[in-house]
Coordinates of C-alpha atoms and ligand atoms in Angstrom, one line a residue:
X345 CA 0.0 0.0 0.0
X346 CA 1.4 3.4 -0.9
X347 CA 2.3 5.8 1.9
X348 CA 1.7 9.6 1.7
X349 CA 3.2 12.3 3.9
X350 CA 3.3 16.1 3.5
X351 CA 4.4 19.1 5.5
X352 CA 4.0 22.9 5.6
X353 CA 5.5 24.9 8.5
X354 CA 8.8 26.3 9.7
X355 CA 11.1 23.3 9.7
X356 CA 13.4 22.1 6.9
X357 CA 10.9 19.8 5.1
X358 CA 13.2 17.1 3.7
X359 CA 14.1 15.5 7.0
X360 CA 10.5 15.7 8.1
X361 CA 9.3 13.9 4.9
X362 CA 12.0 11.2 5.3
X363 CA 11.2 10.6 8.9
X364 CA 7.5 10.4 8.4
X365 CA 7.8 8.1 5.4
X366 CA 10.0 5.8 7.4
X367 CA 7.2 5.3 9.8
X368 CA 5.0 4.1 6.9
X369 CA 7.5 1.5 5.7
X370 CA 5.6 -1.3 7.4
X371 CA 2.9 -0.8 4.7
X372 CA 5.2 -2.2 2.1
X373 CA 6.7 -0.3 -0.9
X374 CA 9.0 -0.6 -3.8
X375 CA 10.1 3.0 -4.5
X376 CA 10.1 6.4 -2.7
X377 CA 10.1 10.1 -3.6
X378 CA 9.6 13.6 -2.4
X379 CA 8.8 17.0 -3.9
X380 CA 9.9 20.2 -2.2
X381 CA 9.2 23.9 -2.9
X382 CA 12.8 25.2 -3.2
X383 CA 13.5 28.8 -4.2
X384 CA 10.2 29.0 -6.2
X385 CA 10.8 25.8 -8.0
X386 CA 9.5 22.3 -7.4
X387 CA 12.4 19.9 -6.8
X388 CA 11.3 16.3 -7.3
X389 CA 13.6 13.4 -6.3
X390 CA 12.3 9.9 -6.6
X391 CA 13.7 6.4 -7.2
X392 CA 13.0 2.7 -7.1
X393 CA 14.3 1.0 -4.0
X394 CA 14.3 1.5 -0.3
X395 CA 13.9 4.9 1.4
X396 CA 17.4 4.8 2.8
X397 CA 18.8 4.9 -0.8
X398 CA 16.7 8.0 -1.5
X399 CA 17.9 9.5 1.9
X400 CA 21.6 8.9 0.9
X401 CA 21.0 10.6 -2.5
X402 CA 19.3 13.6 -0.8
X403 CA 22.1 13.9 1.7
X404 CA 24.5 14.8 -1.2
X405 CA 22.6 18.0 -2.2
X406 CA 21.1 21.1 -0.4
X407 CA 17.4 21.3 -0.7
X408 CA 16.0 24.2 1.3
X409 CA 12.2 24.5 1.8
X410 CA 9.5 24.1 4.3
X411 CA 6.7 22.9 2.0
X412 CA 6.7 19.4 0.6
X413 CA 5.1 16.0 -0.1
X414 CA 6.5 12.5 0.1
X415 CA 5.5 9.0 -1.0
X416 CA 6.4 5.4 -0.7
X417 CA 5.0 3.5 -3.7
X418 CA 3.5 0.1 -3.9
X419 CA 3.2 -0.4 -7.6
X420 CA -0.2 -0.9 -9.2
X421 CA -0.1 0.6 -12.7
X422 CA 3.3 0.3 -14.2
X423 CA 6.3 -1.6 -12.9
X424 CA 8.4 -0.3 -10.0
X425 CA 10.9 2.1 -11.6
X426 CA 12.3 5.6 -11.1
X427 CA 10.0 7.1 -13.6
X428 CA 6.8 5.5 -12.2
X429 CA 7.7 6.5 -8.6
X430 CA 5.8 9.4 -7.1
X431 CA 5.5 12.4 -7.0
X432 CA 4.3 13.0 -10.5
X433 CA 4.1 16.5 -12.1
X434 CA 2.4 18.3 -14.9
X435 CA 4.6 18.9 -18.0
X436 CA 6.0 22.2 -16.8
X437 CA 6.7 20.8 -13.3
X438 CA 4.6 23.4 -11.5
X439 CA 2.2 20.9 -9.8
X440 CA 3.4 17.8 -7.9
X441 CA 1.1 15.1 -6.8
X442 CA 1.3 11.9 -4.6
X443 CA -1.4 9.4 -4.7
X444 CA -2.6 6.2 -2.9
X445 CA -5.4 4.3 -4.6
X446 CA -6.4 3.4 -8.1
X447 CA -7.9 5.8 -10.7
X448 CA -10.2 3.4 -12.5
X449 CA -10.9 5.6 -15.6
X450 CA -7.3 6.7 -16.0
X451 CA -7.0 5.2 -19.5
X452 CA -9.8 7.3 -20.8
X453 CA -8.5 10.4 -19.1
X454 CA -5.0 9.8 -20.5
X455 CA -6.4 9.5 -24.0
X456 CA -8.3 12.7 -23.5
X457 CA -5.3 14.6 -22.2
X458 CA -3.1 13.2 -25.0
X459 CA -5.6 14.6 -27.5
X460 CA -5.0 18.0 -25.8
X461 CA -1.3 17.6 -26.5
X462 CA -0.1 16.4 -23.1
X463 CA 2.9 14.1 -23.3
X464 CA 3.0 11.4 -20.6
X465 CA 6.2 10.2 -19.0
X466 CA 5.1 7.4 -16.8
X467 CA 2.8 4.3 -17.0
X468 CA 1.0 5.3 -13.8
X469 CA -2.7 6.2 -13.3
X470 CA -1.5 9.0 -11.0
X471 CA 0.1 11.1 -13.7
X472 CA -3.3 12.0 -15.2
X473 CA -4.2 13.9 -12.0
X474 CA -1.2 16.3 -12.2
X475 CA -2.0 17.0 -15.9
X476 CA -5.8 17.4 -15.2
X477 CA -5.2 19.9 -12.4
X478 CA -2.8 21.8 -14.6
X479 CA -5.3 21.9 -17.4
X480 CA -8.0 23.4 -15.1
X481 CA -5.6 25.7 -13.3
X482 CA -4.5 27.2 -16.7
X483 CA -8.2 27.7 -17.7
X484 CA -9.1 29.2 -14.3
X485 CA -6.1 31.6 -14.4
X486 CA -7.0 32.8 -17.9
X487 CA -10.6 33.4 -16.7
X488 CA -9.3 35.3 -13.7
X489 CA -7.2 37.6 -16.0
X490 CA -10.1 38.2 -18.3
X491 CA -12.8 38.9 -15.6
X492 CA -10.4 40.1 -12.9
X493 CA -12.1 37.4 -10.7
X494 CA -10.8 36.5 -7.3
X495 CA -11.6 32.8 -7.1
X496 CA -8.9 30.4 -5.8
X497 CA -7.7 29.1 -9.1
X498 CA -5.7 26.1 -7.8
X499 CA -8.3 24.9 -5.3
X500 CA -11.0 25.2 -7.9
X501 CA -8.8 23.2 -10.4
X502 CA -8.5 20.5 -7.8
X503 CA -12.3 20.3 -7.3
X504 CA -12.9 20.3 -11.0
X505 CA -10.4 17.4 -11.4
X506 CA -12.1 15.4 -8.7
X507 CA -15.3 15.5 -10.7
X508 CA -13.5 13.6 -13.4
X509 CA -11.8 10.9 -11.3
X510 CA -13.4 7.4 -10.7
X511 CA -11.9 5.0 -8.2
X512 CA -10.1 5.5 -4.9
X513 CA -7.6 8.2 -4.0
X514 CA -5.8 9.9 -1.2
X515 CA -3.9 12.8 -2.7
X516 CA -1.3 15.3 -1.5
X517 CA -0.3 18.1 -3.8
X518 CA 1.8 21.2 -3.9
X519 CA 2.2 23.8 -6.6
X520 CA 4.1 26.9 -7.6
X521 CA 1.4 29.5 -7.4
X522 CA 1.2 33.2 -8.1
X523 CA 1.8 35.4 -5.1
X524 CA -1.8 35.5 -4.0
X525 CA -1.4 32.5 -1.6
X526 CA 1.2 31.7 1.0
X527 CA 2.8 28.2 1.0
X528 CA 0.1 25.6 1.2
X529 CA -0.5 21.9 0.7
X530 CA -3.8 20.4 -0.6
X531 CA -5.0 17.0 0.5
X532 CA -8.0 14.9 -0.7
X533 CA -9.5 11.6 0.3
X534 CA -11.9 9.1 -1.3
X535 CA -11.8 5.4 -0.2
X536 CA -8.1 5.6 0.8
X537 CA -7.1 6.8 4.2
X538 CA -5.6 10.2 4.8
X539 CA -5.0 12.1 8.0
X540 CA -4.2 15.8 8.7
X541 CA -1.9 16.4 11.7
X542 CA -2.3 19.7 13.5
X543 CA 0.8 21.4 15.0
X544 CA 1.7 24.9 16.1
X545 CA 2.8 26.9 13.1
X546 CA 3.0 23.7 11.1
X547 CA 0.7 21.1 9.7
X548 CA 1.1 17.6 8.2
X549 CA -0.6 15.0 6.1
X550 CA 0.0 11.2 6.3
X551 CA -1.6 8.0 5.3
X552 CA -1.5 6.6 8.8
X553 CA -1.2 7.7 12.4
X554 CA 2.4 6.3 13.1
X555 CA 3.9 8.9 10.7
X556 CA 2.6 11.8 12.8
X557 CA 3.1 10.6 16.4
X558 CA 6.6 12.2 16.6
X559 CA 5.0 15.6 15.9
X560 CA 1.4 15.7 17.0
X561 CA -1.5 13.8 18.4
X562 CA -4.2 16.2 17.2
X563 CA -5.6 15.1 13.9
X564 CA -8.4 15.3 11.5
X565 CA -9.3 11.9 10.0
X566 CA -10.4 13.1 6.6
X567 CA -13.8 11.7 5.6
X568 CA -14.5 10.5 2.1
X569 CA -14.7 13.3 -0.5
X570 CA -13.2 15.9 1.9
X571 CA -10.5 18.3 0.8
X572 CA -8.1 19.9 3.3
X573 CA -6.0 23.0 2.5
X574 CA -3.1 23.3 5.0
X575 CA -1.2 26.5 5.6
X576 CA 1.4 27.1 8.3
X577 CA -1.0 28.7 10.7
X578 CA -4.4 27.0 9.9
X579 CA -6.2 24.3 8.0
X580 CA -9.4 24.7 6.0
X581 CA -11.7 21.7 5.3
X582 CA -14.0 21.6 2.4
X583 CA -16.5 19.3 0.7
X584 CA -15.8 18.3 -2.9
X585 CA -18.3 21.0 -3.8
X586 CA -16.1 23.6 -2.1
X587 CA -18.3 24.3 0.9
X588 CA -16.4 24.8 4.1
X589 CA -16.6 22.3 6.9
X590 CA -16.1 22.9 10.6
X591 CA -15.4 20.2 13.1
X592 CA -13.3 19.4 16.1
X593 CA -10.0 17.4 15.7
X594 CA -9.5 14.0 17.2
X595 CA -6.9 13.2 19.8
X596 CA -4.7 10.0 19.3
X597 CA -3.6 8.2 22.4
X598 CA -2.2 5.0 20.8
X599 CA 1.4 4.1 21.3
X600 CA 3.6 3.6 18.2
X601 CA 3.4 -0.2 18.0
X602 CA -0.4 -0.2 18.1
X603 CA -0.6 2.8 15.7
X604 CA 1.3 0.8 13.0
X605 CA -1.3 -1.9 13.3
X606 CA -4.1 0.6 13.0
X607 CA -5.1 0.0 16.6
X608 CA -5.3 -3.8 16.1
X609 CA -3.4 -6.1 18.4
X610 CA -1.7 -7.8 15.4
X611 CA -1.3 -7.4 11.7
X612 CA -3.2 -10.6 11.1
X613 CA -6.3 -9.3 12.8
X614 CA -5.9 -6.0 10.9
X615 CA -5.6 -7.9 7.6
X616 CA -8.6 -10.1 8.4
X617 CA -10.6 -6.9 9.0
X618 CA -9.3 -5.3 5.8
X619 CA -11.0 -8.0 3.7
X620 CA -14.2 -6.0 3.2
X621 CA -12.2 -3.2 1.6
X622 CA -10.0 -5.6 -0.3
X623 CA -13.2 -7.1 -1.8
X624 CA -14.2 -3.6 -3.0
X625 CA -10.8 -2.8 -4.4
X626 CA -10.5 -6.1 -6.2
X627 CA -14.0 -6.0 -7.6
X628 CA -14.8 -2.4 -8.4
X629 CA -12.5 -1.8 -11.3
X630 CA -13.7 -5.0 -12.9
X631 CA -17.4 -4.6 -12.7
X632 CA -18.8 -2.1 -15.2
X633 CA -22.4 -1.1 -15.8
X634 CA -23.4 -1.7 -19.4
X635 CA -26.8 -0.9 -20.9
X636 CA -28.0 -4.5 -20.4
X637 CA -26.7 -4.8 -16.8
X638 CA -23.4 -5.4 -15.0
X639 CA -20.5 -6.8 -16.9
X640 CA -17.1 -8.2 -15.9
X641 CA -14.3 -6.2 -17.5
X642 CA -10.9 -7.9 -17.3
X643 CA -9.1 -5.5 -19.6
X644 CA -5.7 -6.4 -18.3
X645 CA -6.0 -10.0 -19.7
X646 CA -8.3 -9.5 -22.7
X647 CA -10.2 -12.7 -22.6
X648 CA -11.1 -13.9 -26.2
X649 CA -12.8 -16.8 -27.8
X650 CA -9.6 -18.9 -27.4
X651 CA -10.2 -18.8 -23.7
X652 CA -13.8 -20.0 -24.1
X653 CA -12.6 -22.9 -26.3
X654 CA -9.9 -24.1 -23.9
X655 CA -10.3 -27.8 -23.3
X656 CA -8.9 -27.7 -19.8
X657 CA -7.7 -25.4 -17.1
X658 CA -4.6 -26.3 -15.1
X659 CA -3.9 -24.4 -11.8
X660 CA -0.7 -24.7 -9.7
X661 CA 0.2 -22.9 -6.5
X662 CA 1.5 -23.6 -2.9
X663 CA -0.1 -23.3 0.5
X664 CA -3.0 -21.0 0.8
X665 CA -2.8 -20.1 -2.9
X666 CA -3.2 -23.8 -3.6
X667 CA -6.4 -23.8 -1.5
X668 CA -7.7 -20.9 -3.5
X669 CA -7.0 -23.0 -6.6
X670 CA -9.1 -25.8 -5.1
X671 CA -12.0 -23.4 -4.7
X672 CA -11.3 -22.2 -8.2
X673 CA -11.7 -25.8 -9.5
X674 CA -15.2 -26.0 -8.2
X675 CA -16.0 -22.5 -9.5
X676 CA -14.7 -23.1 -13.0
X677 CA -16.5 -26.5 -13.2
X678 CA -19.7 -25.0 -11.8
X679 CA -19.9 -21.8 -13.9
X680 CA -17.8 -22.5 -17.0
X681 CA -18.2 -26.3 -17.3
X682 CA -14.5 -26.7 -18.1
X683 CA -12.5 -29.6 -16.6
X684 CA -9.9 -28.3 -14.1
X685 CA -6.7 -29.9 -12.8
X686 CA -5.2 -28.5 -9.6
X687 CA -1.7 -29.2 -8.7
X688 CA 0.6 -28.4 -5.8
X689 CA 3.5 -26.6 -7.5
X690 CA 6.2 -28.7 -5.8
X691 CA 4.5 -31.8 -7.2
X692 CA 3.8 -30.5 -10.6
X693 CA 7.4 -29.6 -11.3
X694 CA 8.6 -33.1 -10.6
X695 CA 5.8 -35.3 -12.0
X696 CA 6.3 -35.2 -15.8
X697 CA 3.0 -33.5 -16.5
X698 CA 1.3 -33.7 -19.9
X699 CA 1.0 -30.3 -21.7
X700 CA -1.6 -29.1 -24.1
X701 CA -0.9 -25.7 -25.6
X702 CA -4.7 -25.1 -25.8
X703 CA -5.0 -25.3 -22.0
X704 CA -5.4 -22.3 -19.8
X705 CA -2.6 -22.5 -17.2
X706 CA -3.2 -20.4 -14.1
X707 CA -0.5 -19.8 -11.4
X708 CA -1.5 -18.2 -8.1
X709 CA 0.9 -16.6 -5.6
X710 CA 0.5 -13.8 -3.2
X711 CA 4.1 -12.8 -3.3
X712 CA 4.8 -13.8 -6.8
X713 CA 8.2 -15.1 -5.6
X714 CA 7.5 -18.6 -4.3
X715 CA 10.3 -20.8 -5.7
X716 CA 8.2 -23.9 -6.4
X717 CA 5.4 -21.9 -8.0
X718 CA 7.9 -20.1 -10.3
X719 CA 9.5 -23.4 -11.3
X720 CA 6.1 -25.0 -12.1
X721 CA 5.3 -21.9 -14.2
X722 CA 8.6 -22.0 -16.1
X723 CA 8.1 -25.7 -16.8
X724 CA 4.6 -25.1 -18.3
X725 CA 5.9 -22.1 -20.3
X726 CA 8.6 -24.3 -21.8
X727 CA 5.8 -26.8 -22.7
X728 CA 4.1 -24.1 -24.7
X729 CA 1.3 -23.2 -22.2
X730 CA -0.3 -19.7 -22.0
X731 CA 0.3 -18.5 -18.4
X732 CA -2.1 -16.4 -16.5
X733 CA -0.7 -15.3 -13.1
X734 CA -2.9 -14.2 -10.2
X735 CA -0.7 -12.3 -7.8
X736 CA -0.8 -9.5 -5.2
X737 CA 2.6 -8.1 -6.1
X738 CA 3.3 -5.8 -9.1
X739 CA 6.8 -6.2 -10.4
X740 CA 7.3 -9.7 -8.8
X741 CA 9.1 -12.4 -10.8
X742 CA 5.8 -14.1 -11.5
X743 CA 4.1 -11.0 -12.8
X744 CA 7.1 -10.4 -15.1
X745 CA 7.4 -13.9 -16.5
X746 CA 3.7 -14.7 -17.0
X747 CA 2.0 -13.9 -20.3
X748 CA -1.0 -12.3 -18.5
X749 CA -1.5 -11.0 -15.0
X750 CA -4.6 -10.5 -12.9
X751 CA -3.8 -8.5 -9.7
X752 CA -5.6 -9.2 -6.4
X753 CA -5.4 -5.6 -5.1
X754 CA -5.4 -6.8 -1.5
X755 CA -2.7 -4.4 -0.4
X756 CA 0.5 -5.6 1.3
X757 CA 0.0 -8.6 3.6
X758 CA 2.4 -8.5 6.5
X759 CA 1.3 -11.3 8.7
X760 CA 2.8 -14.7 7.7
X761 CA -0.6 -16.3 7.7
X762 CA -2.4 -15.3 4.6
X763 CA -5.9 -14.0 4.9
X764 CA -6.9 -11.1 2.6
X765 CA -4.7 -12.4 -0.2
X766 CA -6.7 -15.7 -0.1
X767 CA -10.1 -14.1 -0.3
X768 CA -9.0 -11.7 -3.1
X769 CA -7.5 -14.7 -5.0
X770 CA -11.0 -16.3 -4.7
X771 CA -12.6 -13.2 -6.0
X772 CA -10.3 -13.2 -9.1
X773 CA -11.0 -16.8 -9.7
X774 CA -14.8 -16.3 -9.5
X775 CA -14.6 -13.3 -11.9
X776 CA -12.6 -15.5 -14.4
X777 CA -15.0 -18.4 -14.0
X778 CA -18.0 -16.3 -14.5
X779 CA -16.5 -14.4 -17.5
X780 CA -15.5 -17.6 -19.2
X781 CA -18.8 -19.1 -18.3
X782 CA -20.6 -16.2 -20.0
X783 CA -18.3 -16.6 -23.1
X784 CA -19.3 -20.2 -23.2
X785 CA -23.0 -19.4 -22.7
X786 CA -23.1 -21.4 -19.5
X787 CA -24.3 -18.7 -17.0
X788 CA -27.6 -17.3 -18.3
X789 CA -28.3 -15.6 -14.9
X790 CA -24.8 -13.9 -14.5
X791 CA -26.5 -10.7 -13.1
X792 CA -27.6 -12.7 -10.1
X793 CA -24.0 -13.7 -9.2
X794 CA -22.5 -10.3 -10.0
X795 CA -25.1 -8.7 -7.7
X796 CA -24.1 -11.2 -5.0
X797 CA -20.4 -10.3 -5.5
X798 CA -21.2 -6.6 -5.3
X799 CA -22.8 -7.2 -1.9
X800 CA -19.9 -9.3 -0.6
X801 CA -17.9 -6.5 1.1
X802 CA -21.0 -5.6 3.2
X803 CA -21.5 -9.2 4.1
X804 CA -17.9 -9.7 5.1
X805 CA -18.2 -6.6 7.4
X806 CA -21.3 -8.1 9.0
X807 CA -19.3 -11.2 9.9
X808 CA -16.4 -9.2 11.3
X809 CA -18.9 -7.4 13.6
X810 CA -19.6 -10.7 15.2
X811 CA -15.9 -11.4 16.0
X812 CA -16.5 -11.5 19.8
X813 CA -18.7 -14.6 19.4
X814 CA -15.8 -16.3 17.8
X815 CA -13.3 -15.0 20.4
X816 CA -15.5 -16.5 23.2
X817 CA -15.9 -19.8 21.4
X818 CA -12.1 -19.9 20.9
X819 CA -11.5 -19.3 24.6
X820 CA -13.4 -22.5 25.3
X821 CA -11.9 -24.7 22.5
X822 CA -8.3 -23.6 22.1
X823 CA -6.9 -26.5 24.1
X824 CA -8.4 -29.3 22.0
X825 CA -5.9 -31.9 20.9
X826 CA -7.3 -32.1 17.4
X827 CA -9.5 -29.9 15.3
X828 CA -10.9 -31.4 12.1
X829 CA -12.7 -29.3 9.4
X830 CA -15.2 -31.1 7.3
X831 CA -17.3 -30.1 4.3
X832 CA -18.6 -31.1 1.0
X833 CA -18.1 -29.6 -2.4
X834 CA -17.1 -25.8 -2.1
X835 CA -17.1 -26.4 1.7
X836 CA -14.5 -29.1 1.4
X837 CA -12.2 -26.8 -0.6
X838 CA -12.4 -24.1 2.0
X839 CA -11.9 -26.6 4.8
X840 CA -8.4 -27.1 3.6
X841 CA -7.6 -23.4 4.2
X842 CA -9.4 -23.4 7.6
X843 CA -7.2 -26.2 8.8
X844 CA -4.0 -24.6 7.5
X845 CA -4.8 -21.3 9.2
X846 CA -5.3 -23.1 12.5
X847 CA -2.2 -25.3 12.4
X848 CA 0.0 -22.4 11.2
X849 CA -0.5 -20.1 14.1
X850 CA -2.1 -22.1 17.0
X851 CA 0.1 -25.2 16.4
X852 CA -3.0 -27.3 17.0
X853 CA -3.1 -30.5 15.0
X854 CA -5.8 -29.7 12.5
X855 CA -6.8 -31.4 9.2
X856 CA -9.5 -31.0 6.6
X857 CA -11.5 -33.9 5.4
X858 CA -14.1 -34.3 2.6
X859 CA -17.0 -35.1 4.9
X860 CA -17.9 -38.2 2.9
X861 CA -14.4 -39.5 3.5
X862 CA -14.7 -39.6 7.3
X863 CA -15.9 -43.2 7.4
X864 CA -13.2 -44.3 5.1
X865 CA -10.5 -43.7 7.8
X866 CA -10.3 -40.3 9.5
X867 CA -13.2 -41.1 11.9
X868 CA -10.8 -43.4 13.7
X869 CA -9.1 -40.3 15.0
X870 CA -12.2 -38.8 16.5
X871 CA -12.5 -38.8 20.3
X872 CA -13.6 -36.6 23.2
X873 CA -10.7 -34.3 22.8
X874 CA -11.6 -33.5 19.2
X875 CA -13.4 -30.5 17.8
X876 CA -15.1 -31.0 14.5
X877 CA -16.0 -27.9 12.5
X878 CA -18.5 -28.5 9.8
X879 CA -18.9 -26.1 7.0
X880 CA -22.4 -26.3 5.9
X881 CA -23.3 -23.8 3.1
X882 CA -24.3 -26.2 0.3
X883 CA -28.0 -26.4 1.0
X884 CA -28.7 -29.4 -1.2
X885 CA -26.1 -31.4 0.9
X886 CA -27.5 -30.4 4.3
X887 CA -28.8 -33.9 5.0
X888 CA -25.5 -35.5 4.3
X889 CA -23.6 -33.1 6.6
X890 CA -26.2 -33.7 9.3
X891 CA -25.3 -37.4 9.2
X892 CA -21.6 -36.6 9.4
X893 CA -22.1 -34.4 12.4
X894 CA -24.1 -37.2 14.1
X895 CA -21.3 -39.7 13.3
X896 CA -18.7 -37.5 15.1
X897 CA -20.9 -36.5 18.1
X898 CA -21.6 -40.2 18.7
X899 CA -17.8 -40.6 19.2
X900 CA -17.6 -37.7 21.8
X901 CA -16.4 -34.9 19.6
X902 CA -17.5 -31.3 20.1
X903 CA -19.0 -29.7 17.0
X904 CA -19.1 -26.2 15.5
X905 CA -21.2 -25.6 12.4
X906 CA -20.8 -22.6 10.1
X907 CA -23.9 -22.2 8.0
X908 CA -26.4 -19.5 6.7
X909 CA -28.5 -17.2 8.8
X910 CA -32.0 -18.5 9.0
X911 CA -31.0 -22.2 8.7
X912 CA -32.0 -24.0 11.9
X913 CA -31.4 -27.6 11.0
X914 CA -28.1 -27.7 12.9
X915 CA -29.2 -26.0 16.1
X916 CA -30.3 -29.2 17.9
X917 CA -27.3 -31.3 16.9
X918 CA -24.3 -29.0 17.1
X919 CA -22.6 -27.6 20.2
X920 CA -22.3 -24.2 18.6
X921 CA -23.6 -22.7 15.3
X922 CA -22.1 -19.6 13.6
X923 CA -24.2 -18.0 10.9
X924 CA -23.2 -16.1 7.8
X925 CA -25.3 -13.6 5.9
X926 CA -27.0 -15.4 3.1
X927 CA -25.5 -15.4 -0.4
X928 CA -25.3 -17.9 -3.3
X929 CA -24.1 -21.3 -2.1
X930 CA -21.5 -21.3 -4.9
X931 CA -19.9 -18.1 -3.6
X932 CA -19.9 -19.2 0.1
X933 CA -16.1 -19.6 0.4
X934 CA -15.7 -15.8 0.2
X935 CA -17.5 -15.6 3.6
X936 CA -17.1 -19.0 5.3
X937 CA -13.4 -18.6 5.6
X938 CA -13.7 -15.5 7.7
X939 CA -15.0 -17.1 11.0
X940 CA -12.3 -19.8 10.6
X941 CA -9.5 -17.1 10.2
X942 CA -10.8 -15.4 13.3
X943 CA -11.0 -18.7 15.2
X944 CA -7.4 -19.5 14.3
X945 CA -6.3 -16.1 15.4
X946 CA -8.0 -16.2 18.7
X947 CA -6.8 -19.7 19.5
X948 CA -3.2 -18.6 18.8
X949 CA -3.7 -15.6 21.1
X950 CA -5.2 -17.8 23.8
X951 CA -2.1 -20.0 23.6
X952 CA 0.2 -17.1 23.9
X953 CA 1.6 -17.4 20.4
X954 CA 2.4 -14.5 18.2
X955 CA 0.0 -14.9 15.2
X956 CA 2.1 -12.5 13.0
X957 CA 5.3 -14.6 13.3
X958 CA 4.5 -18.3 13.7
X959 CA 7.4 -20.6 14.5
X960 CA 9.3 -22.1 11.6
X961 CA 7.5 -20.2 8.9
X962 CA 8.5 -17.3 6.5
X963 CA 6.2 -15.0 4.7
X964 CA 7.8 -15.7 1.3
X965 CA 9.3 -19.1 0.5
X966 CA 11.9 -18.3 -2.1
X967 CA 13.9 -21.5 -1.7
X968 CA 12.9 -25.0 -2.5
Ligands
M6R1623 O1 3.3 -16.0 -1.9 P1 2.6 -17.3 -2.2 O2 1.1 -17.1 -2.3 O3 3.1 -18.0 -3.4 O4 2.9 -18.2 -0.9 C1 2.4 -19.6 -0.9 C2 2.5 -20.2 0.5 O5 3.8 -20.2 0.9 C3 1.6 -19.4 1.5 O6 0.3 -19.3 1.1 C4 1.7 -20.0 2.9 O7 1.1 -21.2 2.9 C5 1.1 -19.1 3.9 N1 1.9 -19.1 5.1 C6 -0.3 -19.4 4.3 O8 -0.8 -18.7 5.3

């Protein structure tokens, strides 16, 4: 996730920007940059790589100024590079902008600006903002000269620009203005966080609280579509329509460690809670409203008839990403009616697989750097396969070597146990399955599913509101010797991930079983020190899962059922039932994993484990 900071005041701005950016490093980034108003010119210094390299470079020159903006970039549009780093400026270098978020309509805006003669330097979506503001600023200034008007040409240009932007943005900008205005910094927020810090004779902006704690604890948390104009001695807040807003600042009393985690006790809990937003970020740019209803737009991979005609889909991945692939198998077969083969990457690379160049070959990896996954991809590529990567990391080896890439837009995942990366991988797989299903005329009622997907962020938030129920349940069950997750169909695929989450961080022996397999062996393990968690979201299989629950309760196991709100069939037979807001059975994995993630988290905490850094595990497995 990108990090933004900005300052106007009496101090030398460069050290302030570097120090505040450093406090945002935990968000993950691949490049960094600053823009400073220095002797009536905007000096921009930016480069790919860590902040300390930028700091070394800045130490070799004298940049004086007390107005500036800074940025750590986590690449979305365009690879990590010096030129794609922020800040971005208009052609003359009079306006500098830093941005966190995604401008969904940037391609159209870029085309329009190019038609006005603007020459672009980067591949980013952000650059359009600098050019658009400059375009309107120029017009407003001309109007001022003609009518001797007194309007604030820059602020007005920013507001005009906002009317043209679709997507999410937190923005910080500075400009060389005529002498009507003292130094000032403009900040805007929509669907991406931005905070204004209030000092004495100085003011700040930042993406997150930790950046500001060394300077102030009095802040405005900008609301969506609010604009802040920061001067040395005061801050004005406006609506996007330019109406002034008055409200009291908030006081922050978090310490630094909890501030980095956004007030959550651990990154894992924070990331579990970020899933609702990650759903929106992953979905919104890809669902477009057409005359006949909603449509899935996967511009980045340009699905054509060849995809619809593919005889088979092969998916490889490791760990959590492999579990996403398992859900994907059910989704592709359900919606697109294409046979799917799913392979653990470390097996695929050594098992002499049979290639068919007509196959769609999908590789899934949060980091895009997992050694086994890369090796499997390279093998398939040599065999002539078309490779589609699903990854969370722009510029990763996987994203560079695959033919096509679909990004998950989950934001950086810091906790070792994957949560929001998994659910956004699922979302990408569902979008692909539905799109290919439509191309193959297999999903006549696609609107129904797209409507359900659009509601998914709200439903995830409803589950997260019930986390205390799970915390209490975990406090009663965390000491069980064994926890088995059972399910059928989509529920079986998700059970695999539920069991991995629990074993990774609580160190409890947990396994997932296809519920129908219990009697073929695993039931021998069930005793009074066993918890069996039954995922029950496939309504037509309820009777079967009821029988499985009876089988394990008869052997003394405690049972927890995860099912839909309004379904009462399990109340009398399970020890505990957790209900999910209703959606399509076939989309249930997007929701049913969330209580299991929370359960794993709270069991780990009860046992005194650090859920963010489980023993023996690394976030990215770049060796075999
Ligand atoms: O970065 P990747 O998605 O390729 O990583 C794959 C696995 O190493 C990863 O999912 C691992 O299983 C996680 N610790 C799961 O929480």
